[in-house]
Coordinates of N, CA, C and O in Angstrom, one line a residue:
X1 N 153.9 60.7 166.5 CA 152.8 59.8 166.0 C 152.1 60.5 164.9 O 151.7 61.7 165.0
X2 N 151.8 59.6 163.7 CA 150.8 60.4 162.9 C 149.4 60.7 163.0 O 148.6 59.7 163.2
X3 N 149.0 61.8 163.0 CA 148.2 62.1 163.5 C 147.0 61.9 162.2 O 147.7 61.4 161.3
X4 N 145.8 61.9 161.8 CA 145.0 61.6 160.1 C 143.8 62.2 161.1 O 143.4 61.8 162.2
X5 N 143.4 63.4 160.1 CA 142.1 64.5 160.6 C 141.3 64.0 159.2 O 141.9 64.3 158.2
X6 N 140.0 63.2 158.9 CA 139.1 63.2 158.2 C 137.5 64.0 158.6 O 137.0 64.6 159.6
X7 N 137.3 63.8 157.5 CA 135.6 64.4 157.9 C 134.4 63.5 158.1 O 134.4 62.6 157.4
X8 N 133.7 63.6 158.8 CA 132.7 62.3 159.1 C 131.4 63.1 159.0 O 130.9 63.8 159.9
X9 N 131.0 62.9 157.9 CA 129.5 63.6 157.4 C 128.4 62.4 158.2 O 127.2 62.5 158.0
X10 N 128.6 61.7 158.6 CA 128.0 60.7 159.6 C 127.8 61.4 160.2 O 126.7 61.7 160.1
X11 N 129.0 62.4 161.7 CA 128.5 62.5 162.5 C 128.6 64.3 162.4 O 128.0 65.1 163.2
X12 N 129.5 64.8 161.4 CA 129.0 66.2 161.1 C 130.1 66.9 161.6 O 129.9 68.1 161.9
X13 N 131.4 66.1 161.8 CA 132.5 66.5 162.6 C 133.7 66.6 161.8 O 133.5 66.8 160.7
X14 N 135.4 66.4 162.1 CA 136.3 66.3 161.8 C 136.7 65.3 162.9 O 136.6 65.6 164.0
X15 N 137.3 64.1 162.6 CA 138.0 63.2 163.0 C 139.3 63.5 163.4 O 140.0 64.2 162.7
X16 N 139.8 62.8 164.6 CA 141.6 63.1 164.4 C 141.7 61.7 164.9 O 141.1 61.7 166.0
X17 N 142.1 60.9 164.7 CA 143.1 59.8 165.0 C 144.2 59.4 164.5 O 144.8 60.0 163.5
X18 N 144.8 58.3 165.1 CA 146.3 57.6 165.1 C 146.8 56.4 164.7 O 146.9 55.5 165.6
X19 N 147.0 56.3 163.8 CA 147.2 54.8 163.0 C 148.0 53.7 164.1 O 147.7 52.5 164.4
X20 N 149.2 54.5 164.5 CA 149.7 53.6 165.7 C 149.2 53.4 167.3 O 149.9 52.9 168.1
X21 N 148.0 54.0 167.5 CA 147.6 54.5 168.9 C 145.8 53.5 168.7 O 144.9 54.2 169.2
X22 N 145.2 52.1 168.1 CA 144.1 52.4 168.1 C 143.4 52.5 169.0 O 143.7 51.9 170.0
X23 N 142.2 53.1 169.0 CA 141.0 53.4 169.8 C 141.5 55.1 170.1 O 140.5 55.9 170.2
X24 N 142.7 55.7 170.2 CA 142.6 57.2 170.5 C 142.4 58.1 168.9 O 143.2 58.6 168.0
X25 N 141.2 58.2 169.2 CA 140.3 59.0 168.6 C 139.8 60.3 169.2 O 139.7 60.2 170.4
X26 N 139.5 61.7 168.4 CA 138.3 62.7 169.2 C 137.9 63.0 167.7 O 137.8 62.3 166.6
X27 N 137.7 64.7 168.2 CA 136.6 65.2 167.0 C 137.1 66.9 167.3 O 137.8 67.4 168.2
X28 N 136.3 67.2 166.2 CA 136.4 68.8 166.8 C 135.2 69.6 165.6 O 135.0 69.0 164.5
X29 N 134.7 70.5 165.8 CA 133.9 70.9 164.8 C 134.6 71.8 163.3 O 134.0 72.0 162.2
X30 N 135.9 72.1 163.7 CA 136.8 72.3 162.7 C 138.1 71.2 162.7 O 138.4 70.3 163.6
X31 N 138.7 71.6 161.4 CA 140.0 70.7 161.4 C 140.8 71.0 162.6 O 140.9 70.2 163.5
X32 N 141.3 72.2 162.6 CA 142.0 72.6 163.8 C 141.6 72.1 164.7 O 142.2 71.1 165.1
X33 N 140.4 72.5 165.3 CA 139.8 71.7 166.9 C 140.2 70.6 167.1 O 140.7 70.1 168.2
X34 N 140.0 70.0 165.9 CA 140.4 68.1 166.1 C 141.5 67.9 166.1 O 141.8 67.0 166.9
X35 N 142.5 68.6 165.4 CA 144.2 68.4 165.6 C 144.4 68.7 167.2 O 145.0 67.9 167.9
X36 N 144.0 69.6 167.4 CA 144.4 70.4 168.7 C 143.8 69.0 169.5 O 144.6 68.1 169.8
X37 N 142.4 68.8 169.8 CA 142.1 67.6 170.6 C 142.7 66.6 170.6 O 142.9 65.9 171.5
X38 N 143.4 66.5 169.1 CA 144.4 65.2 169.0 C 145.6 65.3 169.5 O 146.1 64.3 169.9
X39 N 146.2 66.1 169.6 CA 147.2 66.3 170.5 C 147.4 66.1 171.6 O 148.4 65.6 172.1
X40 N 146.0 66.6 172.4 CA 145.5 66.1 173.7 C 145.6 64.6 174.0 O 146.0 63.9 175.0
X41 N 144.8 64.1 172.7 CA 144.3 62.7 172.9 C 145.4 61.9 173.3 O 145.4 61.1 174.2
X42 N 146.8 62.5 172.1 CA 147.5 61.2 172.7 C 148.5 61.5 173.1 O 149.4 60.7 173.0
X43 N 148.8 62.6 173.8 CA 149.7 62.9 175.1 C 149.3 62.5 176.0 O 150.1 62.3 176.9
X44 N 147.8 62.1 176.5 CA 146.9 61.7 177.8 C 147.3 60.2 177.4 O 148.1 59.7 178.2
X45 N 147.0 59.4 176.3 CA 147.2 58.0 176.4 C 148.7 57.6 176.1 O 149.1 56.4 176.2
X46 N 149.4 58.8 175.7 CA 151.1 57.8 176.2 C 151.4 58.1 177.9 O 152.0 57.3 178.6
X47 N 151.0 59.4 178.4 CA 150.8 59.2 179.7 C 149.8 58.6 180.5 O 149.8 58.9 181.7
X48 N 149.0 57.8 180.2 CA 148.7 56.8 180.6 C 149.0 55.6 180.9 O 148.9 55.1 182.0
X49 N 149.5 55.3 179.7 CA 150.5 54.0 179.3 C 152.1 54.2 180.4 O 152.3 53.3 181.2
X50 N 153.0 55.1 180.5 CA 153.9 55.5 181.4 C 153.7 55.4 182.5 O 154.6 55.0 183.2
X51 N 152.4 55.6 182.9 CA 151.8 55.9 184.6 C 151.7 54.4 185.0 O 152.0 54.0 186.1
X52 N 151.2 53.7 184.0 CA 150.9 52.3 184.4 C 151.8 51.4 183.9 O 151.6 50.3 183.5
X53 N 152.9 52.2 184.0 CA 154.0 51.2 183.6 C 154.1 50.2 182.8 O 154.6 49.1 183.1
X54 N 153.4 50.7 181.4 CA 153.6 50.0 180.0 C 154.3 50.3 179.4 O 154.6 51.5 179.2
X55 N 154.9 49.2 178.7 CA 155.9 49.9 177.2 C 155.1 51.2 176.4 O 153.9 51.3 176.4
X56 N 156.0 52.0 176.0 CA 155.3 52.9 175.1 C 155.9 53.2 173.7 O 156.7 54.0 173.3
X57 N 155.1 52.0 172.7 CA 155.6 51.5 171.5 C 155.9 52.9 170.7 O 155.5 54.1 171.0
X58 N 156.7 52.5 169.6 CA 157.7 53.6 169.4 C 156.4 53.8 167.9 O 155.8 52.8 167.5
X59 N 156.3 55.1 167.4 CA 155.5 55.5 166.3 C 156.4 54.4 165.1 O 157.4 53.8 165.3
X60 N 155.3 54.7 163.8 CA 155.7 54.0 162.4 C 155.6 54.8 161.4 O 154.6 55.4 161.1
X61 N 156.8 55.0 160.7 CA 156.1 56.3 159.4 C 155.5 55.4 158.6 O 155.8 54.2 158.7
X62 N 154.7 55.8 157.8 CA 153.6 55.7 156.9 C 153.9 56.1 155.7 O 154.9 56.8 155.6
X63 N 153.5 55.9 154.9 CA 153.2 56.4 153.8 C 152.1 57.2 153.3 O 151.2 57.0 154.1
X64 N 151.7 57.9 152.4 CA 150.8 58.6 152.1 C 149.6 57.7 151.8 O 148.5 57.7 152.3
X65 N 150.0 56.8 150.8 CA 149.4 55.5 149.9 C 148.7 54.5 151.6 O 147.5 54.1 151.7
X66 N 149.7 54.4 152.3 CA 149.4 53.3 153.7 C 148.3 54.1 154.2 O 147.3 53.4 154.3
X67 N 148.1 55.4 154.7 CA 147.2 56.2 155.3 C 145.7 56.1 154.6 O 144.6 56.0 155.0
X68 N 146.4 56.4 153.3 CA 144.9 56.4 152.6 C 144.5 55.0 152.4 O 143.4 54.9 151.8
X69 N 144.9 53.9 152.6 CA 144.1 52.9 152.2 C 143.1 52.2 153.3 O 142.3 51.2 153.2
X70 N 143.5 53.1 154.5 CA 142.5 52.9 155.9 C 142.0 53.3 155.8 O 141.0 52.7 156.3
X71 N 141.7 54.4 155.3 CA 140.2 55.5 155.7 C 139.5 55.3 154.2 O 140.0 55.0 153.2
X72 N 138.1 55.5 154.6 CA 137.5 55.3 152.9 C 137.3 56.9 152.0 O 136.9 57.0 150.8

């Protein structure tokens, strides 16, 4: 899954989310932190999804151009 680490001067953090996963989100106070927590994030919600016996939709490659036109 692609993983997209932004900066959020909102909340003073580094973002990590998942274009194909939404709502799994964290943070981290460095980039690294947040990759790392993102890794976390969404090994916890495809085992989630496994546990409770849901499909576990297959990732999407992206484009560079597709990624950036989500985030501002």
């Amino acid at each position: 899954y692609t993983m997209v680490v932004t900066w959020s001067a909102e909340d003073g953090v580094f973002l990590a989310s998942f274009p194909d996963a939404p709502g799994v989100i964290t943070h981290g106070d460095t980039r690294e932190q947040a990759a790392v927590r993102g890794e976390e994030a969404i090994l916890g919600w495809l085992m989630a999804l496994r546990d409770a016996g849901r499909a576990i939709p297959p990732p999407v490659s992206h484009t560079v151009d597709e990624l950036l036109a989500r985030w501002p």
